Coordinates of C-alpha atoms in Angstrom, one line a residue:
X1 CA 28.4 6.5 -38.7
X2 CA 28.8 3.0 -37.0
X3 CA 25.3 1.3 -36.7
X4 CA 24.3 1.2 -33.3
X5 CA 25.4 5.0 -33.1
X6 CA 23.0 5.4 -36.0
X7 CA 20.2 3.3 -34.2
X8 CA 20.4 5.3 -31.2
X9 CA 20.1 9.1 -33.0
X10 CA 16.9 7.4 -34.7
X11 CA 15.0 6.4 -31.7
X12 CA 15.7 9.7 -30.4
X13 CA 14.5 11.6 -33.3
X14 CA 11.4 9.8 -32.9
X15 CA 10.8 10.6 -29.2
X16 CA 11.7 13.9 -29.2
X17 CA 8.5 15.1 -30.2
X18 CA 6.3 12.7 -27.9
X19 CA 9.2 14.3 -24.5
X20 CA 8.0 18.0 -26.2
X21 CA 4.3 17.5 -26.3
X22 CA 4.0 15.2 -23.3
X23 CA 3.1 17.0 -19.8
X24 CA 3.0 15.5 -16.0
X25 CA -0.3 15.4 -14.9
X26 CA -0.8 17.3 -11.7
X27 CA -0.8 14.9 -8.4
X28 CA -4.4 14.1 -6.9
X29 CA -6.4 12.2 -4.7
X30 CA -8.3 10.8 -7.5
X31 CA -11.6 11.4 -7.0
X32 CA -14.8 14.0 -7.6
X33 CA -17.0 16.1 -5.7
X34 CA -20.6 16.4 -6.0
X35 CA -22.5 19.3 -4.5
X36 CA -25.5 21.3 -5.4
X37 CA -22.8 24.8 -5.3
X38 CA -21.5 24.7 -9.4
X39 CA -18.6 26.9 -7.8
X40 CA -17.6 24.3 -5.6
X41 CA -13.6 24.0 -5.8
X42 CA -11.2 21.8 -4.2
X43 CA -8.3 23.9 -2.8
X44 CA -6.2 21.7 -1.7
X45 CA -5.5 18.0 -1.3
X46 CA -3.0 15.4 0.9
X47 CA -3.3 12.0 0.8
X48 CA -1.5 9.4 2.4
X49 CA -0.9 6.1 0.9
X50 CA -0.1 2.6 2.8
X51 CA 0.2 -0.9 2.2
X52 CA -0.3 -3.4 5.0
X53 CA -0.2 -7.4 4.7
X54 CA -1.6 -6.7 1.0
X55 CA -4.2 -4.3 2.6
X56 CA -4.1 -0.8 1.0
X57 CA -5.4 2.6 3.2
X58 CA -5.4 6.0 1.1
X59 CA -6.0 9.1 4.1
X60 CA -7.2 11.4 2.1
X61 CA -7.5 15.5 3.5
X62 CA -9.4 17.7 1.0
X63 CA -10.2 21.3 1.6
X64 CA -13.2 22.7 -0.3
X65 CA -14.3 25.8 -1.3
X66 CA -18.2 26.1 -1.5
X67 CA -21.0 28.4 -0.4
X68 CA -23.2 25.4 0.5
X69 CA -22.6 22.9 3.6
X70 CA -23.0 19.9 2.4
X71 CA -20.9 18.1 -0.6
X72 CA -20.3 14.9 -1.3
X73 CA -16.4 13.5 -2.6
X74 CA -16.9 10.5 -5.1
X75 CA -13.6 8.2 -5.2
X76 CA -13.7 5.0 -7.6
X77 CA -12.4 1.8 -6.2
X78 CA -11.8 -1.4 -7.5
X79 CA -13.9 -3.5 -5.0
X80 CA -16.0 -2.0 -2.1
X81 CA -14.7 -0.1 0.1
X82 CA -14.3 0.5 3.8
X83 CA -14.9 4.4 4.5
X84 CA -14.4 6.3 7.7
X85 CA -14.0 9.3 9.5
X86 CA -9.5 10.3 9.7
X87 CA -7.3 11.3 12.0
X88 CA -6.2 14.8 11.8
X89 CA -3.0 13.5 14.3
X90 CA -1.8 11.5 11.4
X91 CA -1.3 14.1 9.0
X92 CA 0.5 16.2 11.7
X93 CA 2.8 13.4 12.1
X94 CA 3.7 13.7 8.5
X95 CA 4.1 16.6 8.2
X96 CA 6.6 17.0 11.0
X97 CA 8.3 13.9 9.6
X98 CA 8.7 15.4 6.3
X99 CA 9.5 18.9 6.9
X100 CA 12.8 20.3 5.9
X101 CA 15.6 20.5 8.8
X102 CA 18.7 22.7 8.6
X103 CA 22.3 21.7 9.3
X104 CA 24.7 23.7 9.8
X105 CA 28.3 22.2 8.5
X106 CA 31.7 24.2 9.6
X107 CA 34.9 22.8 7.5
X108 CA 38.1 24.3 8.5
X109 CA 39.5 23.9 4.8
X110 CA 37.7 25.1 2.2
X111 CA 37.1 22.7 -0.6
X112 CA 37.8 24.8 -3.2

């Protein structure tokens, strides 16, 4: 077996196991919630990530499941940060832009 053929079947031995073993992490809006309820779940979360002149915003929606009112949603940032209430309009937007659109396509010759 030439060399670099022989190189190449070694490296993937050796990452085959880490590929198996490895999982993805699930996608969130990094952060925690505090609240006084120990059921207190987050059902679901959307955020929405821009960079502006070197400026980053994160929109972040969170929906919670809790039998108390009140909660609190810790987020760690690097440097202070700016917080303030969203705009549910923004999210709409989104979601229009990104939802799926159907096309019909009639050929007159089949390609097969």
């Amino acid at each position: 077996m030439p060399t670099h053929m022989f190189r190449i079947v070694v490296a993937l031995l050796i990452m085959l196991p880490g590929l198996l073993i490895a999982s993805p992490a699930s996608a969130c809006a990094c952060g925690g919630i505090a609240s006084n309820d120990p059921s207190a779940r987050v059902n679901a979360e959307t955020a929405i990530v821009s960079m502006t002149g070197g400026r980053e915003t994160i929109d972040m929606r969170l929906s919670m499941r809790s039998v108390n009112s009140d909660a609190a949603l810790i987020v760690p940032t690097p440097a202070p940060a700016t917080v303030s209430a969203g705009d549910q309009a923004l999210f709409d937007k989104y979601s229009r832009i990104s939802e799926p659109r159907t096309e019909t396509r009639r050929h007159w010759w089949s390609s097969s």
